[in-house]
Structure formats: structure tokens, C-alpha cells
Amino acid sequence: MAKYKFENELNECLERLLSGTETIEQCLQRYPDDASELEPLLRTAASIHKAVDVTPSPELKARVLYNLRLKMAEVGKPRRASWWGLQPRWASAAVAVMLVFVLGGGAVLAADSSMPGSPLYPIKIITENISLKLASSDIEKAELSLTFADRRVEEMDYMMANSKYNIDDADEVASRYIGNLDRVTILSSDVESFESETGAAMTEAQRDTTAAQSPATLSGAAVPTPSESEETTEPTPPPQVTLTVPPATTSESTVKSSEETEQDELNKMIQYYTYNHPKKLDKWLSDPNVPEKNKIVIRRMLQNAKGLKTWK
Amino acid sequence: MQDDKGLVHKARQGDKEAFAALYESHFDRIYRYVVMKIGNRAEAEDMTQQVFVKAYESMGSYQWQGTPFSAWLFRIAHNQIVDFIRKESKKPTVWLDESLPIAGNSDPQGEIEVKLNIEQVTVAAQQLTKAQREVISLRFAGEMSITEVAKAMRKSEGAIKALQHSAIQALRKTLKAGKHDGKI
């Protein structure tokens, strides 16, 4: 699609501009057809780049390093966190979650790229579930669901390329994928409680009772946490790193404009994924080496991908 | 410049010089990112220090598994900023220098490169969505590649490129129209 081509061109120009290897004029010469659209964006980007090029003074850097060295001497050797990022018992609830995230951050980050079958994969799913619970708006939940759906496609892609996976693994991933897309559809219908009112719409894989309950509780945190009394079939892991920057002190019309822009952004994401996911899944359907039972699973995902509608 | 991976491995074993080398390598980007997010350089100095202190304390749990060390640092910075904003009852107010030229309607094409300062960019960025703001901060202040930003934000590269495009478009409109009310 032309839109994605333009975004790629813009990004390539930005990479060269920001690294100083090319000027704006050189970039425009490379893409003459889109030059008129590229130029204002590149000039804006150049202005921003210059503005944020704040170089800290050597004195500042030395001062911070000095203080850091004092702290390092105090701390001694960095401590190792447990697998689940358990925090010390003495930590208050508010500090506990932050410590879990930072101390357990290595494991969480590592889990992000894990695949079904990896010991870290349950952490990946746990982290996704808690991200959804911490999302502050339906649009944010929908965006997260789309991102997670994208991960399911990557996982399916990986599994198809590694034929060691069995049909049950593929089925589980497909069910999660469908669940992610269902969530987007249901949220756009403004259903108040996804868990209570859409239980029939959820697939069995959504009720994941196999993921271990993380002792890293969310009872109070530096970032919003789910209620501890809320019943859920999914464990309550550490919060995701989502920047919940408070809105600017702007007028109501500006806030409303920001919500409309977020919806536009969400719809762009939906369009992007409904374009890209079928492309990725289709290639496996036409591969004669893929077993028919796996193709059945992929067809289910494809049907849902093509059926996803943008929000009104 | 030493390889980050090797330095991380040594720092995890308690090698303070290795961690100091990581500090030297990443300080500028983290500092710029924090300044851009909170618009206050004095606070940014303290916060940047805290980022590296927390990183050092947590080195034991960090594992190099495909996600760059810088992305981990930016996540710590991100959390620090969230905490800071929550603690503050209101953000620091910085009045813009209105003598600074910002392209207005007299230049409808907006083709000139406008002289801006970081505080103006911070204010203008408030008009963006959270995701757009994060992409701009990580790409321009953090000097992260699309791949690194995608990993840090847990989105696909295509989604990041789309956000980058819409963010720059939105910033251009904001800066042209001067929609920043004169204060942060």
C-alpha cells in the first residue's frame, strides 16, 4: 500500500538525516514522487532534532558519575533477583511493584521475545494480561490487544518454520489470537465488563489456568494496579511499562481532540494489521509442507484477521 | 567504544568500571530523553542519576537476550518519569520565549527549518497521543533506531513507523499554529 511505502521512505530519510549522512535535499532527490509530501515533515524533524540536541556539560556528567560511584560503593555488588522477581518482605506495597518491575525487568524483557514452549513464555502471557488490566482506556486496551495479536502471528510464523511444534501449541496460539481480536471488537461495542459479559465470546485458551500465579503482587504501585479482589482467571503479574503521563492541562476541546486522534491511531493500527496479518498467514496456507491440521488453525486466524473492523 | 554486551557481563559481576563505561556511553541519550519528557533540566539531572543507580542495583537481574541494554535503561527512565509526574502536583511552568520565530500562517508551506528549543518541543509534544510522544522522545532524544524503539515499546516496527509519521505531522501542525499556550 502507498501509505506504508511513504512511511518507509520517511523513515529511511530520517535515519540518514538524524545520523548526518544526508541532507534533506539529498533525501528528496531519492524520492522525487513523494518529495512535496516528504519535505515539510523532514524540515519539522530537522528542527526537532536540533532542539533536543541538548548536550550535558562535562561538569554535569562528572558530577553525576561522582554521585553514582558513591552509590555503587554503598550498594556493593549488584544483587540477583529471583526468577519471579520476588521483592523483600519488608518492602511496602507501593515500592514492591516498582522493585519487581525493575529487578525483574531482565526476565520480563527476555520473555518478550520468547516463543511457545520456552520456559519464559508464560511470563510473556502473564505480562500481557496485566498490561490489559492496567490499561486506562478502552482504546489503550484495544491497541494492546492488537499488539498482542501481532505477537501471536509472529509466534505462529515461528512455529510453522520449526515443525517441532504440535497442533495443540498452534491451536493455543490461534485461540489467543482470536481472543485478542475479539477483545478489540467487543471494546468497540462499548461493553462495560469484558470478563463478565463476554464470557461466551472468550475461547478456552483465554481462561489460562496453566500460567503460574506470580507472587509479585500488584497491591499498590507507582503505576495503576488492578484491584486485588477482582476475580480473574489470569494471574496478576507485575505491571507493564506503559507511560501513563498525565494529560496536559489543556482545554476540554483539546482533550477531546486527543481522544479522537487516539481513535484514528487505533484504526490505523487495525488497518495495518488487517493488511499485514493475512499476508503472513497466507504463505503457510500455500506451503505444501505444512500439515493440513495446522492449516485449519491458520484459516481460523485468517478469518478473524479479515473480519476485524475499524472503530466508528 | 567497548561492546555493550561485554561491559554488561562484567558489570553484572560487580565490575564498577565496566558500569561506569556503560554510563559514559548512554548518559547523554538518557539525559536528553528525560529532559524532553519532563521539561526541567535540574530535575532531569537528578533523575538521570537515579536511572543509573537503579540500573546498577538491578544489573544482577538483567539478561542480555536480544533486547538492547539501552532499551532496558530507557524503560527504567520511563518508570522514573512516571513516578516523578505522579508525585508532582503540577508540572513545572516554563514560559516560552515568544520572540523565538515559529512558522505561522504567513508561511503556509512551513518549509523553513524553525529554530526551537527543547522546552517548546516538550510543550508541543503534549498535543500528541502517549504513543506518539514516546516514539518522538525515543527516536529524537534517545537516538534509538526503529528496531530499538519497537522493542522498548513492544510494538511492531511498522506500527512505530506509522506512529512516527503521524507524530511528526501532528507536531508540524502544532508548531505552525503555535498551539502551546506559552507554558508547560
Short mmCIF file of C-alpha atoms in Angstrom, two decimals:
data_model
loop_
_atom_site.label_atom_id
_atom_site.label_comp_id
_atom_site.label_asym_id
_atom_site.label_seq_id
_atom_site.Cartn_x
_atom_site.Cartn_y
_atom_site.Cartn_z
CA MET A 1 0.00 0.00 0.00
CA ALA A 2 1.19 3.51 -0.85
CA LYS A 3 0.85 4.67 2.74
CA TYR A 4 3.31 2.07 4.05
CA LYS A 5 5.71 2.83 1.21
CA PHE A 6 5.66 6.50 2.20
CA GLU A 7 6.24 5.68 5.87
CA ASN A 8 9.23 3.55 4.90
CA GLU A 9 10.61 6.36 2.73
CA LEU A 10 10.12 8.87 5.52
CA ASN A 11 11.87 6.60 7.98
CA GLU A 12 14.81 5.98 5.66
CA CYS A 13 15.23 9.71 5.14
CA LEU A 14 15.02 10.32 8.87
CA GLU A 15 17.64 7.68 9.61
CA ARG A 16 20.06 9.40 7.23
CA LEU A 17 19.13 12.88 8.37
CA LEU A 18 19.47 12.10 12.08
CA SER A 19 22.80 10.37 11.56
CA GLY A 20 24.05 13.30 9.49
CA THR A 21 24.87 11.18 6.46
CA GLU A 22 22.50 13.04 4.16
CA THR A 23 20.83 16.40 3.79
CA ILE A 24 17.12 16.92 3.26
CA GLU A 25 17.74 17.84 -0.37
CA GLN A 26 19.61 14.59 -0.98
CA CYS A 27 16.74 12.62 0.57
CA LEU A 28 14.20 14.39 -1.62
CA GLN A 29 16.21 13.64 -4.74
CA ARG A 30 15.98 9.96 -3.94
CA TYR A 31 12.17 10.06 -3.74
CA PRO A 32 11.08 12.71 -6.27
CA ASP A 33 7.50 11.40 -6.49
CA ASP A 34 6.89 11.99 -2.79
CA ALA A 35 9.22 14.95 -2.35
CA SER A 36 6.46 17.52 -1.86
CA GLU A 37 4.95 15.48 0.96
CA LEU A 38 8.27 14.47 2.49
CA GLU A 39 9.86 17.90 2.59
CA PRO A 40 7.71 19.60 5.27
CA LEU A 41 7.92 16.55 7.51
CA LEU A 42 11.69 16.32 7.15
CA ARG A 43 12.10 20.01 7.91
CA THR A 44 9.98 19.65 11.02
CA ALA A 45 12.02 16.62 12.04
CA ALA A 46 15.25 18.56 11.48
CA SER A 47 14.00 21.37 13.73
CA ILE A 48 13.05 18.92 16.44
CA HIS A 49 16.36 17.13 16.13
CA LYS A 50 18.28 20.38 16.63
CA ALA A 51 16.06 21.42 19.53
CA VAL A 52 16.51 18.23 21.51
CA ASP A 53 20.23 18.07 20.87
CA VAL A 54 20.91 19.11 24.43
CA THR A 55 24.43 18.16 25.28
CA PRO A 56 25.06 17.84 29.00
CA SER A 57 28.14 19.69 30.14
CA PRO A 58 31.23 17.69 31.10
CA GLU A 59 30.86 19.09 34.61
CA LEU A 60 27.32 17.77 34.89
CA LYS A 61 28.35 14.37 33.63
CA ALA A 62 31.30 14.22 36.01
CA ARG A 63 29.16 15.31 38.94
CA VAL A 64 26.56 12.63 38.27
CA LEU A 65 29.26 10.00 37.83
CA TYR A 66 30.81 11.01 41.13
CA ASN A 67 27.47 10.57 42.91
CA LEU A 68 26.89 7.32 41.08
CA ARG A 69 30.24 5.95 42.21
CA LEU A 70 29.33 6.78 45.82
CA LYS A 71 26.09 4.86 45.39
CA MET A 72 27.85 1.93 43.75
CA ALA A 73 30.23 1.75 46.70
CA GLU A 74 27.24 1.75 49.03
CA VAL A 75 25.38 -0.96 47.13
CA GLY A 76 28.37 -3.20 46.60
CA LYS A 77 27.85 -6.00 44.09
CA PRO A 78 24.55 -5.85 42.16
CA ARG A 79 22.12 -8.32 43.67
CA ARG A 80 20.40 -11.01 41.66
CA ALA A 81 16.64 -11.16 41.70
CA SER A 82 14.77 -14.45 41.92
CA TRP A 83 13.20 -15.87 38.79
CA TRP A 84 9.84 -14.32 39.58
CA GLY A 85 11.32 -11.05 40.81
CA LEU A 86 10.25 -11.53 44.44
CA GLN A 87 10.67 -8.46 46.49
CA PRO A 88 11.80 -8.38 50.10
CA ARG A 89 9.06 -8.82 52.66
CA TRP A 90 9.80 -5.51 54.26
CA ALA A 91 9.01 -3.57 51.04
CA SER A 92 5.82 -1.60 51.15
CA ALA A 93 3.19 -2.50 48.61
CA ALA A 94 3.85 0.69 46.65
CA VAL A 95 7.60 0.10 46.41
CA ALA A 96 7.19 -3.66 45.89
CA VAL A 97 5.67 -3.39 42.46
CA MET A 98 8.28 -0.95 41.22
CA LEU A 99 11.10 -3.12 42.56
CA VAL A 100 9.53 -6.16 40.93
CA PHE A 101 9.42 -4.39 37.64
CA VAL A 102 12.98 -3.08 37.79
CA LEU A 103 14.58 -6.09 39.44
CA GLY A 104 12.51 -8.49 37.39
CA GLY A 105 12.84 -6.32 34.34
CA GLY A 106 15.50 -8.51 32.84
CA ALA A 107 13.27 -11.57 32.95
CA VAL A 108 10.26 -9.65 31.64
CA LEU A 109 12.27 -8.22 28.77
CA ALA A 110 13.72 -11.62 27.97
CA ALA A 111 10.23 -13.13 27.99
CA ASP A 112 9.01 -10.62 25.43
CA SER A 113 10.70 -12.44 22.61
CA SER A 114 10.06 -15.95 23.92
CA MET A 115 8.12 -18.48 21.90
CA PRO A 116 5.59 -21.16 22.89
CA GLY A 117 7.45 -23.97 24.58
CA SER A 118 10.04 -21.68 26.16
CA PRO A 119 10.04 -21.56 29.97
CA LEU A 120 9.73 -17.78 29.68
CA TYR A 121 6.60 -17.91 27.53
CA PRO A 122 4.18 -17.95 30.50
CA ILE A 123 5.83 -14.73 31.74
CA LYS A 124 5.15 -13.18 28.35
CA ILE A 125 1.45 -14.05 28.58
CA ILE A 126 1.21 -13.00 32.22
CA THR A 127 2.77 -9.65 31.38
CA GLU A 128 0.34 -9.15 28.50
CA ASN A 129 -2.63 -9.93 30.70
CA ILE A 130 -1.60 -7.50 33.38
CA SER A 131 -0.93 -4.81 30.78
CA LEU A 132 -4.53 -5.16 29.69
CA LYS A 133 -5.77 -4.87 33.23
CA LEU A 134 -3.71 -1.75 33.82
CA ALA A 135 -4.77 -0.06 30.60
CA SER A 136 -6.52 3.16 31.41
CA SER A 137 -8.94 3.29 28.49
CA ASP A 138 -10.74 1.05 26.03
CA ILE A 139 -8.63 2.46 23.22
CA GLU A 140 -5.45 1.59 25.07
CA LYS A 141 -6.78 -1.93 25.73
CA ALA A 142 -7.66 -2.28 22.06
CA GLU A 143 -4.21 -1.11 20.97
CA LEU A 144 -2.57 -3.55 23.36
CA SER A 145 -4.81 -6.36 22.11
CA LEU A 146 -3.72 -5.62 18.55
CA THR A 147 -0.07 -5.60 19.54
CA PHE A 148 -0.54 -8.96 21.27
CA ALA A 149 -2.38 -10.31 18.23
CA ASP A 150 0.65 -9.31 16.18
CA ARG A 151 2.84 -11.29 18.55
CA ARG A 152 0.61 -14.35 18.06
CA VAL A 153 1.17 -14.12 14.30
CA GLU A 154 4.93 -13.90 14.89
CA GLU A 155 4.69 -16.94 17.13
CA MET A 156 2.67 -18.86 14.57
CA ASP A 157 5.16 -17.87 11.90
CA TYR A 158 7.99 -19.15 14.09
CA MET A 159 6.18 -22.39 14.90
CA MET A 160 5.39 -23.15 11.27
CA ALA A 161 9.05 -22.64 10.40
CA ASN A 162 10.02 -25.01 13.22
CA SER A 163 7.99 -28.11 12.63
CA LYS A 164 8.73 -29.50 16.09
CA TYR A 165 5.58 -27.82 17.43
CA ASN A 166 2.42 -29.87 17.63
CA ILE A 167 -1.15 -28.99 16.78
CA ASP A 168 -2.00 -28.22 20.41
CA ASP A 169 0.60 -25.46 20.59
CA ALA A 170 -0.62 -23.99 17.33
CA ASP A 171 -4.21 -24.22 18.49
CA GLU A 172 -3.41 -22.41 21.71
CA VAL A 173 -1.71 -19.58 19.87
CA ALA A 174 -4.57 -19.32 17.39
CA SER A 175 -7.12 -19.22 20.20
CA ARG A 176 -5.21 -16.43 21.92
CA TYR A 177 -5.03 -14.57 18.62
CA ILE A 178 -8.76 -14.83 18.10
CA GLY A 179 -9.31 -13.76 21.69
CA ASN A 180 -7.15 -10.68 21.17
CA LEU A 181 -9.13 -9.68 18.08
CA ASP A 182 -12.44 -10.46 19.77
CA ARG A 183 -11.45 -8.08 22.54
CA VAL A 184 -10.93 -5.27 20.04
CA THR A 185 -14.34 -5.91 18.51
CA ILE A 186 -16.07 -6.11 21.87
CA LEU A 187 -14.39 -3.00 23.23
CA SER A 188 -15.55 -1.05 20.23
CA SER A 189 -19.08 -2.10 21.06
CA ASP A 190 -18.64 -0.37 24.42
CA VAL A 191 -19.25 -3.40 26.56
CA GLU A 192 -18.61 -2.40 30.18
CA SER A 193 -17.19 -5.54 31.54
CA PHE A 194 -15.34 -7.71 29.09
CA GLU A 195 -14.86 -10.55 31.52
CA SER A 196 -18.37 -10.74 32.89
CA GLU A 197 -20.44 -10.01 29.81
CA THR A 198 -18.44 -11.70 27.14
CA GLY A 199 -17.55 -14.97 28.76
CA ALA A 200 -19.33 -16.79 25.95
CA ALA A 201 -17.19 -14.98 23.41
CA MET A 202 -13.95 -15.95 25.05
CA THR A 203 -12.22 -19.06 23.85
CA GLU A 204 -11.00 -21.73 26.19
CA ALA A 205 -7.42 -20.61 25.81
CA GLN A 206 -8.33 -17.23 27.34
CA ARG A 207 -9.06 -18.98 30.62
CA ASP A 208 -5.42 -19.77 31.05
CA THR A 209 -5.15 -21.62 34.27
CA THR A 210 -1.77 -23.03 33.45
CA ALA A 211 0.17 -19.81 33.88
CA ALA A 212 1.71 -19.74 37.32
CA GLN A 213 0.46 -17.13 39.73
CA SER A 214 3.18 -14.57 40.20
CA PRO A 215 3.88 -13.69 43.80
CA ALA A 216 4.82 -10.26 42.53
CA THR A 217 1.60 -8.69 43.62
CA LEU A 218 0.16 -5.51 42.37
CA SER A 219 -1.22 -4.34 45.63
CA GLY A 220 -0.38 -0.72 45.33
CA ALA A 221 2.21 0.54 42.92
CA ALA A 222 3.85 3.53 41.41
CA VAL A 223 1.66 2.79 38.42
CA PRO A 224 -2.06 1.89 38.46
CA THR A 225 -2.82 -1.64 39.56
CA PRO A 226 -5.85 -3.85 39.32
CA SER A 227 -7.98 -4.43 42.38
CA GLU A 228 -6.71 -7.39 44.37
CA SER A 229 -10.23 -8.59 44.99
CA GLU A 230 -11.08 -8.69 41.32
CA GLU A 231 -11.71 -12.22 40.27
CA THR A 232 -9.80 -13.25 37.27
CA THR A 233 -8.77 -16.43 35.63
CA GLU A 234 -5.44 -14.87 34.83
CA PRO A 235 -2.62 -14.26 37.29
CA THR A 236 -1.66 -10.79 38.45
CA PRO A 237 1.89 -10.15 37.38
CA PRO A 238 3.98 -7.00 37.52
CA PRO A 239 2.78 -4.00 35.63
CA GLN A 240 3.87 -3.32 32.13
CA VAL A 241 6.00 -0.31 31.48
CA THR A 242 3.43 1.94 29.99
CA LEU A 243 3.98 5.58 30.31
CA THR A 244 0.85 6.99 31.89
CA VAL A 245 1.83 10.58 31.57
CA PRO A 246 -0.96 12.76 32.88
CA PRO A 247 -2.68 14.74 30.18
CA ALA A 248 -1.52 18.26 29.62
CA THR A 249 -3.51 20.98 31.27
CA THR A 250 -5.43 21.84 28.18
CA SER A 251 -8.97 22.80 27.41
CA GLU A 252 -11.68 20.19 27.09
CA SER A 253 -11.73 20.61 23.32
CA THR A 254 -8.04 19.77 23.12
CA VAL A 255 -8.55 16.71 25.31
CA LYS A 256 -11.43 15.62 23.11
CA SER A 257 -9.24 16.18 20.07
CA SER A 258 -6.60 13.95 21.66
CA GLU A 259 -9.18 11.15 22.16
CA GLU A 260 -10.27 11.43 18.54
CA THR A 261 -6.65 11.25 17.44
CA GLU A 262 -6.14 8.13 19.56
CA GLN A 263 -9.10 6.51 17.85
CA ASP A 264 -7.68 7.45 14.46
CA GLU A 265 -4.40 5.95 15.54
CA LEU A 266 -6.14 2.79 16.64
CA ASN A 267 -7.94 2.50 13.33
CA LYS A 268 -4.65 2.93 11.51
CA MET A 269 -3.25 0.07 13.56
CA ILE A 270 -6.29 -2.06 12.72
CA GLN A 271 -5.90 -1.30 9.02
CA TYR A 272 -2.19 -2.03 9.17
CA TYR A 273 -2.68 -5.39 10.85
CA THR A 274 -5.64 -6.48 8.73
CA TYR A 275 -3.40 -5.83 5.75
CA ASN A 276 -0.27 -7.49 7.10
CA HIS A 277 -1.54 -10.47 9.05
CA PRO A 278 -3.27 -12.19 6.12
CA LYS A 279 -0.08 -11.76 4.09
CA LYS A 280 1.95 -13.51 6.76
CA LEU A 281 -0.58 -16.29 7.33
CA ASP A 282 -1.42 -16.89 3.66
CA LYS A 283 2.09 -18.01 2.86
CA TRP A 284 1.70 -21.00 5.19
CA LEU A 285 -1.59 -21.99 3.61
CA SER A 286 0.10 -22.29 0.26
CA ASP A 287 3.06 -24.23 1.66
CA PRO A 288 2.62 -27.91 0.73
CA ASN A 289 4.85 -28.98 3.65
CA VAL A 290 2.52 -27.58 6.27
CA PRO A 291 0.20 -30.31 7.61
CA GLU A 292 -3.48 -29.84 6.88
CA LYS A 293 -4.33 -29.84 10.58
CA ASN A 294 -2.09 -26.78 11.02
CA LYS A 295 -3.70 -25.13 8.01
CA ILE A 296 -7.08 -25.49 9.66
CA VAL A 297 -5.74 -23.48 12.59
CA ILE A 298 -4.25 -20.83 10.33
CA ARG A 299 -7.52 -20.49 8.40
CA ARG A 300 -9.29 -19.71 11.68
CA MET A 301 -6.81 -16.92 12.38
CA LEU A 302 -7.10 -15.61 8.85
CA GLN A 303 -10.88 -15.47 9.01
CA ASN A 304 -10.69 -13.35 12.15
CA ALA A 305 -7.97 -11.11 10.77
CA LYS A 306 -10.01 -10.28 7.70
CA GLY A 307 -13.13 -9.73 9.75
CA LEU A 308 -11.70 -7.08 12.08
CA LYS A 309 -13.49 -3.78 11.66
CA THR A 310 -12.27 -0.29 12.36
CA TRP A 311 -13.89 1.64 15.20
CA LYS A 312 -16.65 4.08 14.38
CA MET B 1 33.80 2.09 22.22
CA GLN B 2 33.62 -1.15 24.06
CA ASP B 3 30.90 -3.57 23.23
CA ASP B 4 27.85 -3.11 25.47
CA LYS B 5 27.37 -6.84 25.82
CA GLY B 6 30.84 -7.37 27.23
CA LEU B 7 30.51 -4.44 29.59
CA VAL B 8 27.11 -5.63 30.78
CA HIS B 9 28.53 -9.05 31.53
CA LYS B 10 31.35 -7.53 33.60
CA ALA B 11 29.04 -5.07 35.33
CA ARG B 12 26.76 -7.93 36.37
CA GLN B 13 29.75 -9.46 38.11
CA GLY B 14 30.22 -6.25 40.07
CA ASP B 15 32.82 -4.56 37.86
CA LYS B 16 32.18 -0.89 38.66
CA GLU B 17 34.49 0.37 35.92
CA ALA B 18 32.53 -1.61 33.36
CA PHE B 19 29.33 0.00 34.60
CA ALA B 20 30.98 3.42 34.54
CA ALA B 21 31.84 2.77 30.88
CA LEU B 22 28.18 1.94 30.19
CA TYR B 23 27.27 5.17 31.95
CA GLU B 24 29.62 7.18 29.72
CA SER B 25 28.18 5.52 26.67
CA HIS B 26 24.48 6.07 27.44
CA PHE B 27 24.33 9.12 29.70
CA ASP B 28 23.75 11.75 27.01
CA ARG B 29 20.80 9.93 25.41
CA ILE B 30 19.11 9.16 28.71
CA TYR B 31 19.58 12.73 29.89
CA ARG B 32 18.12 14.15 26.66
CA TYR B 33 15.19 11.77 26.86
CA VAL B 34 14.42 12.77 30.44
CA VAL B 35 14.77 16.50 29.69
CA MET B 36 12.40 16.16 26.76
CA LYS B 37 9.83 14.29 28.83
CA ILE B 38 9.77 16.50 31.91
CA GLY B 39 10.99 19.83 30.53
CA ASN B 40 13.11 20.60 33.58
CA ARG B 41 16.87 20.26 33.29
CA ALA B 42 17.61 20.43 37.01
CA GLU B 43 15.20 17.62 37.77
CA ALA B 44 16.47 15.75 34.75
CA GLU B 45 19.97 15.71 36.24
CA ASP B 46 18.77 14.04 39.43
CA MET B 47 16.50 11.69 37.56
CA THR B 48 19.23 10.60 35.16
CA GLN B 49 21.45 9.83 38.12
CA GLN B 50 18.65 7.75 39.63
CA VAL B 51 18.24 5.83 36.39
CA PHE B 52 21.83 4.68 36.50
CA VAL B 53 21.71 3.96 40.24
CA LYS B 54 18.67 1.74 39.74
CA ALA B 55 20.26 0.15 36.72
CA TYR B 56 23.35 -0.70 38.75
CA GLU B 57 21.28 -2.10 41.61
CA SER B 58 19.33 -4.25 39.17
CA MET B 59 22.18 -5.41 36.97
CA GLY B 60 22.01 -8.79 38.63
CA SER B 61 18.60 -9.46 37.09
CA TYR B 62 19.28 -8.08 33.62
CA GLN B 63 19.96 -10.67 30.97
CA TRP B 64 21.20 -9.92 27.50
CA GLN B 65 18.72 -11.83 25.37
CA GLY B 66 18.26 -9.81 22.23
CA THR B 67 16.87 -6.69 23.85
CA PRO B 68 19.48 -3.93 23.88
CA PHE B 69 20.80 -2.67 27.20
CA SER B 70 19.78 0.82 26.10
CA ALA B 71 16.14 -0.26 25.79
CA TRP B 72 16.29 -1.55 29.37
CA LEU B 73 17.76 1.76 30.55
CA PHE B 74 15.04 3.70 28.77
CA ARG B 75 12.42 1.60 30.49
CA ILE B 76 13.93 2.44 33.86
CA ALA B 77 13.94 6.10 32.83
CA HIS B 78 10.36 5.77 31.72
CA ASN B 79 9.34 4.44 35.14
CA GLN B 80 11.23 7.19 36.90
CA ILE B 81 9.37 9.77 34.85
CA VAL B 82 6.03 8.19 35.66
CA ASP B 83 6.86 8.33 39.37
CA PHE B 84 8.04 11.89 39.12
CA ILE B 85 4.91 13.09 37.37
CA ARG B 86 2.71 11.33 39.88
CA LYS B 87 4.49 12.97 42.78
CA GLU B 88 4.34 16.44 41.32
CA SER B 89 1.02 18.21 41.86
CA LYS B 90 1.63 20.21 38.76
CA LYS B 91 4.36 20.22 36.19
CA PRO B 92 6.95 23.00 36.28
CA THR B 93 5.83 26.04 34.37
CA VAL B 94 8.17 27.30 31.75
CA TRP B 95 7.13 30.29 29.76
CA LEU B 96 8.12 30.20 26.16
CA ASP B 97 10.24 32.92 24.73
CA GLU B 98 7.69 34.32 22.29
CA SER B 99 10.39 36.12 20.39
CA LEU B 100 11.56 32.81 19.02
CA PRO B 101 10.31 32.51 15.46
CA ILE B 102 7.75 29.81 14.95
CA ALA B 103 6.37 29.40 11.46
CA GLY B 104 2.89 30.84 11.34
CA ASN B 105 0.20 31.21 8.76
CA SER B 106 2.29 33.67 6.80
CA ASP B 107 4.35 30.71 5.73
CA PRO B 108 1.63 28.20 4.87
CA GLN B 109 4.01 25.66 3.42
CA GLY B 110 6.18 25.78 6.56
CA GLU B 111 9.19 24.89 4.50
CA ILE B 112 11.76 26.72 6.59
CA GLU B 113 13.51 24.97 9.42
CA VAL B 114 12.32 26.67 12.55
CA LYS B 115 14.55 27.43 15.47
CA LEU B 116 13.10 25.71 18.50
CA ASN B 117 14.28 24.88 21.98
CA ILE B 118 13.68 21.66 23.85
CA GLU B 119 11.09 23.19 26.13
CA GLN B 120 8.99 24.24 23.14
CA VAL B 121 9.19 20.73 21.73
CA THR B 122 8.16 19.33 25.13
CA VAL B 123 5.13 21.61 25.22
CA ALA B 124 4.15 20.89 21.64
CA ALA B 125 4.53 17.17 22.29
CA GLN B 126 1.77 17.40 24.90
CA GLN B 127 -0.66 17.61 21.99
CA LEU B 128 0.39 14.16 20.83
CA THR B 129 -1.01 10.85 21.95
CA LYS B 130 1.03 8.93 24.53
CA ALA B 131 2.39 6.55 21.96
CA GLN B 132 3.31 9.31 19.52
CA ARG B 133 5.07 11.23 22.29
CA GLU B 134 7.03 8.18 23.33
CA VAL B 135 8.16 7.45 19.78
CA ILE B 136 9.35 11.03 19.27
CA SER B 137 11.18 11.04 22.61
CA LEU B 138 12.92 7.75 21.96
CA ARG B 139 13.77 8.49 18.32
CA PHE B 140 14.92 12.08 18.62
CA ALA B 141 16.09 12.49 22.19
CA GLY B 142 17.02 8.87 22.81
CA GLU B 143 18.52 8.42 19.31
CA MET B 144 17.10 4.92 19.17
CA SER B 145 16.60 3.04 15.94
CA ILE B 146 13.16 1.90 14.83
CA THR B 147 14.03 -1.63 15.90
CA GLU B 148 15.10 -0.50 19.37
CA VAL B 149 12.00 1.66 19.79
CA ALA B 150 9.79 -1.21 18.68
CA LYS B 151 11.36 -3.47 21.31
CA ALA B 152 11.16 -0.81 24.01
CA MET B 153 7.51 -0.07 23.25
CA ARG B 154 6.59 -3.68 22.47
CA LYS B 155 5.10 -2.79 19.12
CA SER B 156 5.93 -3.85 15.60
CA GLU B 157 8.34 -1.79 13.52
CA GLY B 158 5.54 -0.98 11.13
CA ALA B 159 3.44 0.42 13.94
CA ILE B 160 6.38 2.53 15.13
CA LYS B 161 6.92 3.94 11.62
CA ALA B 162 3.23 4.80 11.42
CA LEU B 163 3.38 6.50 14.83
CA GLN B 164 6.50 8.37 13.80
CA HIS B 165 4.79 9.67 10.67
CA SER B 166 1.63 10.78 12.46
CA ALA B 167 3.63 12.32 15.31
CA ILE B 168 5.76 14.47 13.05
CA GLN B 169 2.67 15.53 11.11
CA ALA B 170 0.90 16.49 14.33
CA LEU B 171 3.94 18.33 15.68
CA ARG B 172 4.26 20.27 12.46
CA LYS B 173 0.66 21.43 12.73
CA THR B 174 1.07 22.31 16.40
CA LEU B 175 4.29 24.24 15.92
CA LYS B 176 2.94 26.07 12.90
CA ALA B 177 -0.20 27.11 14.72
CA GLY B 178 1.72 27.95 17.90
CA LYS B 179 -0.63 25.71 19.93
CA HIS B 180 1.36 25.51 23.12
CA ASP B 181 -0.34 28.17 25.30
CA GLY B 182 3.02 29.60 26.30
CA LYS B 183 3.62 27.33 29.26
CA ILE B 184 4.30 23.74 30.11
#
